[in-house]
């Protein structure tokens, strides 16, 4: 249910690498499906790295062998005596050593860029050494002098290191593509959830209105119509009696109840009273409906008062509606489940967020036994706009429902600054 602003600061190479490092051991996923996916990622990383480094170092080795055997040998008589197979063997062994060392050192699992660098250096040194050893055994050089040895070690080492760098880069690119594809897929799922949650909410309100119309309102109207019918049947052309007048008075009162309770109730379900003039007035209207035996307190922070200014458009109507829905859920929960003697509703601003809080001193609940229903639906709605909802049992008894969600105008840099 939580989401926050994403950082847009430019990332360093190291942190970009870290962001795409495969899940380190300490964060290994627990579920079977995730574990299988994770293992597959690791295998793909290893294959990309080894293939990249192997292909580049192989091409380099092949090129260097051919160049030495067929080009340099025409200018250097000593080189003409060395068979091309001997040169190829040295370079091929170096390639194999590089690939094996990268695999054994598990460069694809290195958690940081530094660790990758160190392991690549070690693998490149091993490749350069095995190349020189092979050149000695196969007689590419009969006698080593310091300068030649240094040159061969250095060229083998540099070629291996470049091949490692290409392999690592290829691995990171593949990871980036993978992470991007997964993010796109999970975004698509989020959108589906969001649409589903909105549809559910609409169905819920429609059902509540339909039930209200069908059960309560319709039945009351049936009773009123039956009463009026009886009255019309029994009093054709004669003056009405005192008792009939009383009945008429009762029917009139019933109509008033229908108007005041049922119709108003359903209209509130669709659109809370006074919402058009602000969140605070709408919440105040809601609190008027709490039984007078319960002490009610509304706390509106000064920054929120400024933000909820009826002459401004800083809080959009959907944002006000969301806040009022939170208070509605908190109040109805407190009255239905808590049996409290007092209630407190808080409307505050915290940076670019609205914080709505409903607290009661009622029975509270055992968090282990709770099955979230209305709060789960509301939590989904809040999550859609980047907010969250928390239902907690208060230490001294009672419950606390707190929602926080971002205000689009404040996020866009409009609205009053918070002092
Ligand atoms: N203020 C409260 N006091 C005591 N218990 C509470 C309070 N608020 C919530 N609860 C407990 O948490 C549960 C979950 O609340 P939630 O609002 O999600 O569902 P609900 O009220 O049971 O159903 P719905 O909201 O769909 O009508 C409740 O059933 C109740 O046990
Ligand atoms: Mg509820």
Tab-separated table of C-alpha atoms and ligand atoms in Angstrom:
chain	number	residue	atom	x	y	z
A	1	UNK	CA	0.000	0.000	0.000
A	2	UNK	CA	2.993	2.243	0.140
A	3	UNK	CA	4.646	4.195	-2.552
A	4	UNK	CA	6.854	7.226	-2.491
A	5	UNK	CA	8.425	9.732	-4.835
A	6	UNK	CA	11.137	8.183	-6.984
A	7	UNK	CA	14.534	9.818	-7.002
A	8	UNK	CA	15.481	11.475	-10.269
A	9	UNK	CA	19.103	12.264	-9.329
A	10	UNK	CA	21.659	11.143	-11.924
A	11	UNK	CA	23.210	7.810	-10.897
A	12	UNK	CA	26.921	7.062	-10.854
A	13	UNK	CA	28.248	4.104	-12.871
A	14	UNK	CA	28.748	2.190	-9.612
A	15	UNK	CA	25.212	2.800	-8.362
A	16	UNK	CA	23.744	1.970	-11.775
A	17	UNK	CA	25.682	-1.266	-11.677
A	18	UNK	CA	24.543	-1.922	-8.119
A	19	UNK	CA	20.933	-1.349	-9.164
A	20	UNK	CA	21.236	-4.154	-11.687
A	21	UNK	CA	23.303	-6.580	-9.661
A	22	UNK	CA	21.426	-9.868	-9.381
A	23	UNK	CA	19.805	-10.389	-6.008
A	24	UNK	CA	22.651	-10.958	-3.507
A	25	UNK	CA	22.408	-13.967	-1.191
A	26	UNK	CA	21.054	-11.962	1.741
A	27	UNK	CA	18.054	-10.876	-0.376
A	28	UNK	CA	17.378	-14.247	-1.960
A	29	UNK	CA	13.667	-14.569	-2.695
A	30	UNK	CA	11.796	-17.086	-0.587
A	31	UNK	CA	8.950	-18.205	-2.852
A	32	UNK	CA	9.554	-21.165	-5.190
A	33	UNK	CA	8.611	-19.169	-8.305
A	34	UNK	CA	10.843	-16.242	-7.346
A	35	UNK	CA	13.692	-18.623	-6.507
A	36	UNK	CA	13.414	-20.265	-9.940
A	37	UNK	CA	13.304	-16.844	-11.634
A	38	UNK	CA	16.304	-15.715	-9.608
A	39	UNK	CA	18.311	-18.835	-10.536
A	40	UNK	CA	17.433	-18.254	-14.193
A	41	UNK	CA	18.636	-14.648	-13.969
A	42	UNK	CA	21.929	-15.761	-12.470
A	43	UNK	CA	22.401	-18.364	-15.228
A	44	UNK	CA	21.626	-15.789	-17.936
A	45	UNK	CA	24.076	-13.314	-16.391
A	46	UNK	CA	26.823	-15.930	-16.306
A	47	UNK	CA	26.207	-16.997	-19.891
A	48	UNK	CA	26.207	-13.414	-21.181
A	49	UNK	CA	29.388	-12.542	-19.316
A	50	UNK	CA	31.312	-15.663	-20.305
A	51	UNK	CA	30.119	-15.561	-23.894
A	52	UNK	CA	30.994	-11.844	-24.236
A	53	UNK	CA	34.448	-12.214	-22.706
A	54	UNK	CA	35.120	-15.504	-24.543
A	55	UNK	CA	34.153	-14.176	-27.981
A	56	UNK	CA	36.180	-10.971	-27.664
A	57	UNK	CA	39.290	-12.642	-26.245
A	58	UNK	CA	38.978	-15.446	-28.816
A	59	UNK	CA	38.817	-12.965	-31.697
A	60	UNK	CA	41.766	-11.084	-30.267
A	61	UNK	CA	43.813	-14.296	-29.868
A	62	UNK	CA	42.990	-15.451	-33.378
A	63	UNK	CA	43.867	-12.063	-34.865
A	64	UNK	CA	47.116	-11.836	-32.914
A	65	UNK	CA	48.189	-15.388	-33.921
A	66	UNK	CA	47.443	-14.821	-37.618
A	67	UNK	CA	49.114	-11.417	-37.576
A	68	UNK	CA	52.277	-12.806	-35.941
A	69	UNK	CA	52.463	-15.893	-38.157
A	70	UNK	CA	51.712	-14.311	-41.522
A	71	UNK	CA	52.631	-10.640	-41.245
A	72	UNK	CA	55.328	-10.100	-38.611
A	73	UNK	CA	57.030	-13.396	-39.591
A	74	UNK	CA	57.843	-11.934	-43.021
A	75	UNK	CA	59.919	-9.230	-41.328
A	76	UNK	CA	61.310	-11.193	-38.361
A	77	UNK	CA	63.152	-14.353	-39.414
A	78	UNK	CA	62.941	-15.881	-35.864
A	79	UNK	CA	59.163	-15.686	-35.941
A	80	UNK	CA	58.905	-17.545	-39.241
A	81	UNK	CA	60.121	-20.724	-37.506
A	82	UNK	CA	57.268	-20.717	-34.980
A	83	UNK	CA	54.293	-22.782	-36.189
A	84	UNK	CA	50.968	-20.941	-36.171
A	85	UNK	CA	49.505	-23.818	-34.116
A	86	UNK	CA	51.877	-22.995	-31.250
A	87	UNK	CA	50.707	-19.391	-31.236
A	88	UNK	CA	47.059	-20.428	-31.509
A	89	UNK	CA	47.492	-22.889	-28.634
A	90	UNK	CA	48.849	-20.205	-26.298
A	91	UNK	CA	46.016	-17.821	-27.120
A	92	UNK	CA	43.330	-20.511	-26.970
A	93	UNK	CA	44.565	-21.626	-23.544
A	94	UNK	CA	44.469	-18.000	-22.396
A	95	UNK	CA	40.846	-17.696	-23.581
A	96	UNK	CA	39.866	-20.911	-21.792
A	97	UNK	CA	41.669	-19.776	-18.631
A	98	UNK	CA	39.924	-16.397	-18.746
A	99	UNK	CA	36.471	-17.942	-19.119
A	100	UNK	CA	37.104	-20.552	-16.408
A	101	UNK	CA	38.528	-17.934	-14.008
A	102	UNK	CA	35.532	-15.616	-14.569
A	103	UNK	CA	33.187	-18.521	-13.859
A	104	UNK	CA	35.090	-19.779	-10.796
A	105	UNK	CA	35.426	-16.261	-9.359
A	106	UNK	CA	31.673	-15.808	-9.969
A	107	UNK	CA	32.094	-12.339	-11.463
A	108	UNK	CA	28.419	-12.382	-12.469
A	109	UNK	CA	27.485	-12.491	-8.774
A	110	UNK	CA	29.929	-9.831	-7.560
A	111	UNK	CA	27.884	-7.409	-5.459
A	112	UNK	CA	29.766	-4.189	-6.320
A	113	UNK	CA	31.611	-2.664	-9.234
A	114	UNK	CA	34.856	-2.804	-7.225
A	115	UNK	CA	34.424	-6.527	-6.623
A	116	UNK	CA	33.802	-7.008	-10.354
A	117	UNK	CA	36.970	-5.031	-11.151
A	118	UNK	CA	39.162	-6.974	-8.726
A	119	UNK	CA	37.893	-10.362	-9.938
A	120	UNK	CA	38.387	-9.344	-13.598
A	121	UNK	CA	41.965	-8.269	-12.806
A	122	UNK	CA	42.687	-11.652	-11.206
A	123	UNK	CA	41.173	-13.550	-14.162
A	124	UNK	CA	43.147	-11.435	-16.659
A	125	UNK	CA	46.410	-12.042	-14.801
A	126	UNK	CA	45.705	-15.800	-14.824
A	127	UNK	CA	44.995	-15.695	-18.584
A	128	UNK	CA	48.191	-13.737	-19.282
A	129	UNK	CA	50.279	-16.146	-17.185
A	130	UNK	CA	48.895	-19.282	-18.834
A	131	UNK	CA	49.545	-17.716	-22.250
A	132	UNK	CA	53.188	-17.061	-21.401
A	133	UNK	CA	53.541	-20.558	-19.911
A	134	UNK	CA	52.116	-22.065	-23.109
A	135	UNK	CA	54.411	-19.932	-25.269
A	136	UNK	CA	57.348	-21.295	-23.257
A	137	UNK	CA	56.265	-24.930	-23.519
A	138	UNK	CA	55.377	-24.798	-27.244
A	139	UNK	CA	58.593	-22.969	-28.051
A	140	UNK	CA	57.151	-19.715	-29.333
A	141	UNK	CA	60.019	-18.125	-27.435
A	142	UNK	CA	63.108	-20.210	-26.778
A	143	UNK	CA	64.677	-17.615	-24.500
A	144	UNK	CA	62.768	-14.955	-22.685
A	145	UNK	CA	64.345	-11.572	-22.161
A	146	UNK	CA	62.799	-9.210	-19.641
A	147	UNK	CA	61.401	-6.802	-22.258
A	148	UNK	CA	59.707	-9.563	-24.303
A	149	UNK	CA	58.283	-11.208	-21.214
A	150	UNK	CA	56.927	-7.887	-20.004
A	151	UNK	CA	55.430	-7.112	-23.430
A	152	UNK	CA	53.748	-10.531	-23.765
A	153	UNK	CA	52.398	-10.436	-20.216
A	154	UNK	CA	51.099	-6.925	-20.692
A	155	UNK	CA	49.478	-7.567	-24.068
A	156	UNK	CA	47.839	-10.797	-22.836
A	157	UNK	CA	46.664	-9.079	-19.681
A	158	UNK	CA	45.261	-6.011	-21.521
A	159	UNK	CA	43.471	-8.119	-24.120
A	160	UNK	CA	41.928	-10.262	-21.371
A	161	UNK	CA	40.897	-7.198	-19.372
A	162	UNK	CA	39.249	-5.578	-22.397
A	163	UNK	CA	37.411	-8.838	-23.074
A	164	UNK	CA	36.238	-8.878	-19.413
A	165	UNK	CA	35.029	-5.278	-19.685
A	166	UNK	CA	33.037	-6.105	-22.819
A	167	UNK	CA	31.552	-9.186	-21.128
A	168	UNK	CA	30.571	-7.226	-18.001
A	169	UNK	CA	29.068	-4.435	-20.086
A	170	UNK	CA	27.028	-6.952	-22.080
A	171	UNK	CA	25.826	-8.549	-18.833
A	172	UNK	CA	24.757	-5.184	-17.376
A	173	UNK	CA	22.953	-4.262	-20.609
A	174	UNK	CA	21.063	-7.550	-20.562
A	175	UNK	CA	20.168	-6.945	-16.909
A	176	UNK	CA	18.924	-3.448	-17.702
A	177	UNK	CA	16.710	-4.787	-20.463
A	178	UNK	CA	15.420	-7.473	-18.101
A	179	UNK	CA	14.734	-5.045	-15.244
A	180	UNK	CA	12.963	-2.693	-17.694
A	181	UNK	CA	10.820	-5.497	-19.090
A	182	UNK	CA	9.864	-6.656	-15.575
A	183	UNK	CA	9.025	-3.093	-14.481
A	184	UNK	CA	6.804	-2.663	-17.553
A	185	UNK	CA	5.079	-5.979	-16.845
A	186	UNK	CA	4.472	-5.148	-13.185
A	187	UNK	CA	3.212	-1.678	-14.153
A	188	UNK	CA	0.717	-3.314	-16.478
A	189	UNK	CA	-0.432	-5.538	-13.597
A	190	UNK	CA	-0.740	-2.470	-11.322
A	191	UNK	CA	-2.906	-0.740	-13.904
A	192	UNK	CA	-5.115	-3.842	-14.085
A	193	UNK	CA	-5.427	-3.876	-10.279
A	194	UNK	CA	-6.213	-0.189	-10.265
A	195	UNK	CA	-8.973	-0.588	-12.819
A	196	UNK	CA	-10.336	-3.558	-10.934
A	197	UNK	CA	-10.335	-1.645	-7.623
A	198	UNK	CA	-12.149	1.297	-9.218
A	199	UNK	CA	-14.736	-0.991	-10.761
A	200	UNK	CA	-15.237	-2.734	-7.405
A	201	UNK	CA	-15.723	0.590	-5.689
A	202	UNK	CA	-18.254	1.716	-8.262
A	203	UNK	CA	-20.141	-1.570	-7.934
A	204	UNK	CA	-20.130	-1.187	-4.140
A	205	UNK	CA	-21.620	2.313	-4.244
A	206	UNK	CA	-24.164	1.279	-6.894
A	207	UNK	CA	-25.196	-1.700	-4.784
A	208	UNK	CA	-25.528	0.433	-1.637
A	209	UNK	CA	-27.702	2.953	-3.503
A	210	UNK	CA	-29.769	0.187	-5.130
A	211	UNK	CA	-30.293	-1.536	-1.754
A	212	UNK	CA	-31.231	1.775	-0.183
A	213	UNK	CA	-33.734	2.500	-2.943
A	214	UNK	CA	-35.188	-0.979	-2.927
A	215	UNK	CA	-35.412	-1.872	0.736
A	216	UNK	CA	-35.746	1.212	2.846
A	217	UNK	CA	-37.033	3.931	0.520
A	218	UNK	CA	-39.405	1.764	-1.502
A	219	UNK	CA	-40.945	0.097	1.552
A	220	UNK	CA	-41.573	3.380	3.274
A	221	UNK	CA	-43.155	4.769	0.128
A	222	UNK	CA	-45.376	1.657	-0.155
A	223	UNK	CA	-46.622	2.228	3.409
A	224	UNK	CA	-47.267	5.920	2.712
A	225	UNK	CA	-49.150	5.165	-0.535
A	226	UNK	CA	-51.268	2.493	1.233
A	227	UNK	CA	-52.131	5.012	3.973
A	228	UNK	CA	-53.127	7.671	1.438
A	229	UNK	CA	-55.207	5.111	-0.527
A	230	UNK	CA	-57.134	4.126	2.621
A	231	UNK	CA	-57.676	7.770	3.442
A	232	UNK	CA	-59.033	8.485	-0.075
A	233	UNK	CA	-61.323	5.422	0.077
A	234	UNK	CA	-62.827	6.272	3.411
A	235	UNK	CA	-63.405	10.001	3.039
A	236	UNK	CA	-65.233	10.522	-0.271
A	237	UNK	CA	-67.142	13.854	-0.182
A	238	UNK	CA	-67.217	14.382	3.586
A	239	UNK	CA	-65.150	16.548	5.901
A	240	UNK	CA	-62.187	14.746	7.512
A	241	UNK	CA	-62.304	13.788	11.154
A	242	UNK	CA	-59.746	14.684	13.814
A	243	UNK	CA	-58.292	11.130	13.850
A	244	UNK	CA	-57.980	11.164	10.065
A	245	UNK	CA	-56.184	14.479	10.342
A	246	UNK	CA	-53.763	12.863	12.799
A	247	UNK	CA	-53.177	10.008	10.314
A	248	UNK	CA	-52.502	12.536	7.585
A	249	UNK	CA	-50.081	14.287	9.870
A	250	UNK	CA	-48.280	10.957	10.477
A	251	UNK	CA	-48.081	10.273	6.748
A	252	UNK	CA	-46.586	13.711	6.254
A	253	UNK	CA	-43.998	12.967	8.962
A	254	UNK	CA	-43.167	9.678	7.247
A	255	UNK	CA	-42.536	11.534	3.986
A	256	UNK	CA	-40.285	13.891	5.891
A	257	UNK	CA	-38.332	10.948	7.311
A	258	UNK	CA	-37.965	9.487	3.819
A	259	UNK	CA	-36.664	12.812	2.542
A	260	UNK	CA	-34.393	13.492	5.493
A	261	UNK	CA	-32.989	10.009	6.032
A	262	UNK	CA	-33.190	7.789	2.994
A	263	UNK	CA	-32.901	10.215	0.105
A	264	UNK	CA	-30.269	12.306	1.839
A	265	UNK	CA	-28.381	9.179	2.884
A	266	UNK	CA	-28.188	7.925	-0.671
A	267	UNK	CA	-27.264	11.306	-2.000
A	268	UNK	CA	-24.436	11.397	0.562
A	269	UNK	CA	-23.299	7.993	-0.612
A	270	UNK	CA	-22.881	9.415	-4.086
A	271	UNK	CA	-21.495	12.771	-3.032
A	272	UNK	CA	-20.803	13.887	0.560
A	273	UNK	CA	-22.501	17.033	1.823
A	274	UNK	CA	-20.551	20.262	1.387
A	275	UNK	CA	-17.681	18.577	-0.382
A	276	UNK	CA	-17.791	21.269	-3.032
A	277	UNK	CA	-16.763	23.901	-0.512
A	278	UNK	CA	-13.963	21.915	1.096
A	279	UNK	CA	-12.747	18.835	2.854
A	280	UNK	CA	-13.133	20.293	6.365
A	281	UNK	CA	-16.785	21.360	5.938
A	282	UNK	CA	-17.637	17.941	4.502
A	283	UNK	CA	-15.946	16.185	7.447
A	284	UNK	CA	-17.746	18.514	9.884
A	285	UNK	CA	-21.061	17.500	8.289
A	286	UNK	CA	-20.167	13.846	8.757
A	287	UNK	CA	-19.337	14.375	12.414
A	288	UNK	CA	-22.784	15.921	12.996
A	289	UNK	CA	-24.233	12.472	12.376
A	290	UNK	CA	-22.296	10.876	15.248
A	291	UNK	CA	-24.637	10.211	18.236
A	292	UNK	CA	-24.443	13.038	20.753
A	293	UNK	CA	-23.515	10.572	23.537
A	294	UNK	CA	-20.039	10.320	21.942
A	295	UNK	CA	-17.641	13.229	22.412
A	296	UNK	CA	-16.261	14.317	19.051
A	297	UNK	CA	-13.209	16.464	18.361
A	298	UNK	CA	-12.024	17.705	14.979
A	299	UNK	CA	-8.410	18.877	14.779
A	300	UNK	CA	-7.438	20.735	11.604
A	301	UNK	CA	-3.783	21.764	11.389
A	302	UNK	CA	-3.053	25.376	10.328
A	303	UNK	CA	-1.271	24.229	7.138
A	304	UNK	CA	-4.278	22.113	6.234
A	305	UNK	CA	-6.666	25.025	6.867
A	306	UNK	CA	-4.668	27.071	4.389
A	307	UNK	CA	-4.573	24.238	1.863
A	308	UNK	CA	-8.306	23.568	2.147
A	309	UNK	CA	-9.182	27.210	1.471
A	310	UNK	CA	-12.553	27.112	-0.365
A	311	UNK	CA	-11.441	29.880	-2.738
A	312	UNK	CA	-8.476	27.802	-3.913
A	313	UNK	CA	-8.309	24.755	-6.147
A	314	UNK	CA	-5.282	23.256	-4.423
A	315	UNK	CA	-7.163	20.220	-3.199
A	316	UNK	CA	-8.964	18.609	-6.094
A	317	UNK	CA	-12.458	17.213	-5.610
A	318	UNK	CA	-11.294	13.573	-5.884
A	319	UNK	CA	-8.666	14.310	-3.197
A	320	UNK	CA	-11.286	15.835	-0.887
A	321	UNK	CA	-13.598	12.904	-1.573
A	322	UNK	CA	-10.857	10.430	-0.697
A	323	UNK	CA	-10.189	12.179	2.616
A	324	UNK	CA	-13.894	12.186	3.457
A	325	UNK	CA	-14.161	8.476	2.580
A	326	UNK	CA	-11.348	7.775	5.048
A	327	UNK	CA	-13.184	9.659	7.803
A	328	UNK	CA	-16.414	7.836	6.882
A	329	UNK	CA	-14.714	4.443	7.152
A	330	UNK	CA	-13.009	5.407	10.435
A	331	UNK	CA	-16.260	6.660	11.954
A	332	UNK	CA	-18.338	3.741	10.793
A	333	UNK	CA	-15.710	1.298	12.090
A	334	UNK	CA	-15.555	3.051	15.452
A	335	UNK	CA	-19.350	3.043	15.815
A	336	UNK	CA	-19.842	-0.523	14.559
A	337	UNK	CA	-16.896	-2.276	16.164
A	338	UNK	CA	-15.538	-0.068	18.953
A	339	UNK	CA	-18.424	1.323	21.029
A	340	UNK	CA	-16.318	4.368	21.976
A	341	UNK	CA	-17.083	7.263	24.331
A	342	UNK	CA	-14.952	9.710	22.361
A	343	UNK	CA	-13.619	10.169	18.860
A	344	UNK	CA	-10.974	12.409	17.395
A	345	UNK	CA	-10.559	13.239	13.715
A	346	UNK	CA	-7.365	14.921	12.518
A	347	UNK	CA	-6.749	16.610	9.174
A	348	UNK	CA	-3.148	17.638	8.722
A	349	UNK	CA	-0.670	18.459	6.034
A	350	UNK	CA	2.756	16.823	6.050
A	351	UNK	CA	4.892	18.264	3.255
A	352	UNK	CA	3.083	17.433	0.039
A	353	UNK	CA	0.883	14.850	1.749
A	354	UNK	CA	-2.536	15.023	3.354
A	355	UNK	CA	-2.798	13.075	6.604
A	356	UNK	CA	-6.270	11.987	7.729
A	357	UNK	CA	-6.614	10.347	11.118
A	358	UNK	CA	-9.575	8.880	13.006
A	359	UNK	CA	-8.986	7.718	16.592
A	360	UNK	CA	-11.380	6.284	19.114
A	361	UNK	CA	-11.195	5.093	22.713
A	362	UNK	CA	-13.389	2.051	22.150
A	363	UNK	CA	-12.799	-1.676	22.523
A	364	UNK	CA	-9.947	-1.821	20.012
A	365	UNK	CA	-9.125	-5.118	18.321
A	366	UNK	CA	-6.604	-7.906	18.148
A	367	UNK	CA	-4.478	-7.242	15.044
A	368	UNK	CA	-3.871	-11.001	14.622
A	369	UNK	CA	-7.597	-11.737	14.317
A	370	UNK	CA	-8.645	-8.857	12.107
A	371	UNK	CA	-9.957	-9.490	8.606
A	372	UNK	CA	-9.639	-6.259	6.630
A	373	UNK	CA	-12.558	-5.519	4.334
A	374	UNK	CA	-13.540	-1.850	4.005
A	375	UNK	CA	-10.055	-0.759	5.024
A	376	UNK	CA	-8.538	-3.097	2.412
A	377	UNK	CA	-10.707	-1.544	-0.327
A	378	UNK	CA	-9.856	1.940	0.847
A	379	UNK	CA	-6.166	1.029	1.078
A	380	UNK	CA	-6.265	-0.024	-2.585
A	381	UNK	CA	-7.845	3.265	-3.581
A	382	UNK	CA	-5.173	5.173	-1.682
A	383	UNK	CA	-2.403	3.079	-3.179
A	384	UNK	CA	-3.674	4.021	-6.633
A	385	UNK	CA	-2.777	7.640	-5.951
A	386	UNK	CA	0.510	6.824	-4.201
A	387	UNK	CA	-0.903	6.891	-0.682
A	388	UNK	CA	-1.297	4.398	2.138
A	389	UNK	CA	-3.686	3.413	4.914
A	390	UNK	CA	-2.833	2.061	8.360
A	391	UNK	CA	-5.296	0.561	10.817
A	392	UNK	CA	-3.707	0.098	14.241
A	393	UNK	CA	-4.880	-0.824	17.730
A	394	UNK	CA	-3.976	1.947	20.191
A	395	UNK	CA	-1.834	1.021	23.180
A	396	UNK	CA	-4.324	2.304	25.762
A	397	UNK	CA	-7.350	0.771	23.968
A	398	UNK	CA	-9.272	1.920	20.931
A	399	UNK	CA	-8.259	2.085	17.291
A	400	UNK	CA	-6.546	4.470	14.954
A	401	UNK	CA	-7.071	4.701	11.213
A	402	UNK	CA	-4.557	6.876	9.409
A	403	UNK	CA	-4.344	7.644	5.720
A	404	UNK	CA	-1.737	9.687	3.914
A	405	UNK	CA	-1.738	10.516	0.267
A	406	UNK	CA	0.012	13.055	-1.955
A	407	UNK	CA	-1.669	16.233	-3.192
A	408	UNK	CA	-1.096	16.605	-6.929
A	409	UNK	CA	-0.943	20.432	-6.807
A	410	UNK	CA	1.715	20.382	-4.069
A	411	UNK	CA	3.727	17.764	-5.939
A	412	UNK	CA	3.600	20.010	-8.986
A	413	UNK	CA	5.020	22.876	-6.891
A	414	UNK	CA	1.743	24.797	-6.581
A	415	UNK	CA	-0.124	25.657	-3.377
A	416	UNK	CA	0.928	27.376	-0.163
A	417	UNK	CA	4.373	26.597	1.250
A	418	UNK	CA	4.344	24.850	4.620
A	419	UNK	CA	5.895	27.045	7.306
B	1	LIG	N1	-12.442	1.380	15.414
B	1	LIG	C1	-12.405	0.042	15.547
B	1	LIG	N2	-12.617	-0.527	16.763
B	1	LIG	C2	-12.573	-1.872	16.907
B	1	LIG	N3	-12.309	-2.739	15.917
B	1	LIG	C3	-12.074	-2.224	14.703
B	1	LIG	C4	-12.107	-0.822	14.450
B	1	LIG	N4	-11.824	-0.621	13.162
B	1	LIG	C5	-11.647	-1.837	12.617
B	1	LIG	N5	-11.801	-2.796	13.530
B	1	LIG	C6	-11.627	-4.250	13.304
B	1	LIG	O1	-10.988	-4.422	12.065
B	1	LIG	C7	-11.791	-5.198	11.190
B	1	LIG	C8	-11.574	-4.742	9.774
B	1	LIG	O2	-12.176	-3.484	9.555
B	1	LIG	P1	-12.661	-3.131	8.100
B	1	LIG	O3	-13.144	-1.759	8.104
B	1	LIG	O4	-11.562	-3.467	7.146
B	1	LIG	O5	-13.806	-4.178	7.809
B	1	LIG	P2	-15.306	-4.182	8.354
B	1	LIG	O6	-15.614	-2.870	9.001
B	1	LIG	O7	-15.450	-5.401	9.211
B	1	LIG	O8	-16.162	-4.372	7.029
B	1	LIG	P3	-16.614	-3.225	6.000
B	1	LIG	O9	-15.720	-2.067	6.223
B	1	LIG	O10	-16.427	-3.846	4.656
B	1	LIG	O11	-18.027	-2.929	6.328
B	1	LIG	C9	-13.185	-5.048	11.719
B	1	LIG	O12	-13.986	-6.152	11.372
B	1	LIG	C10	-12.956	-4.963	13.208
B	1	LIG	O13	-12.770	-6.238	13.755
B	2	LIG	MG1	-15.196	-1.051	7.946
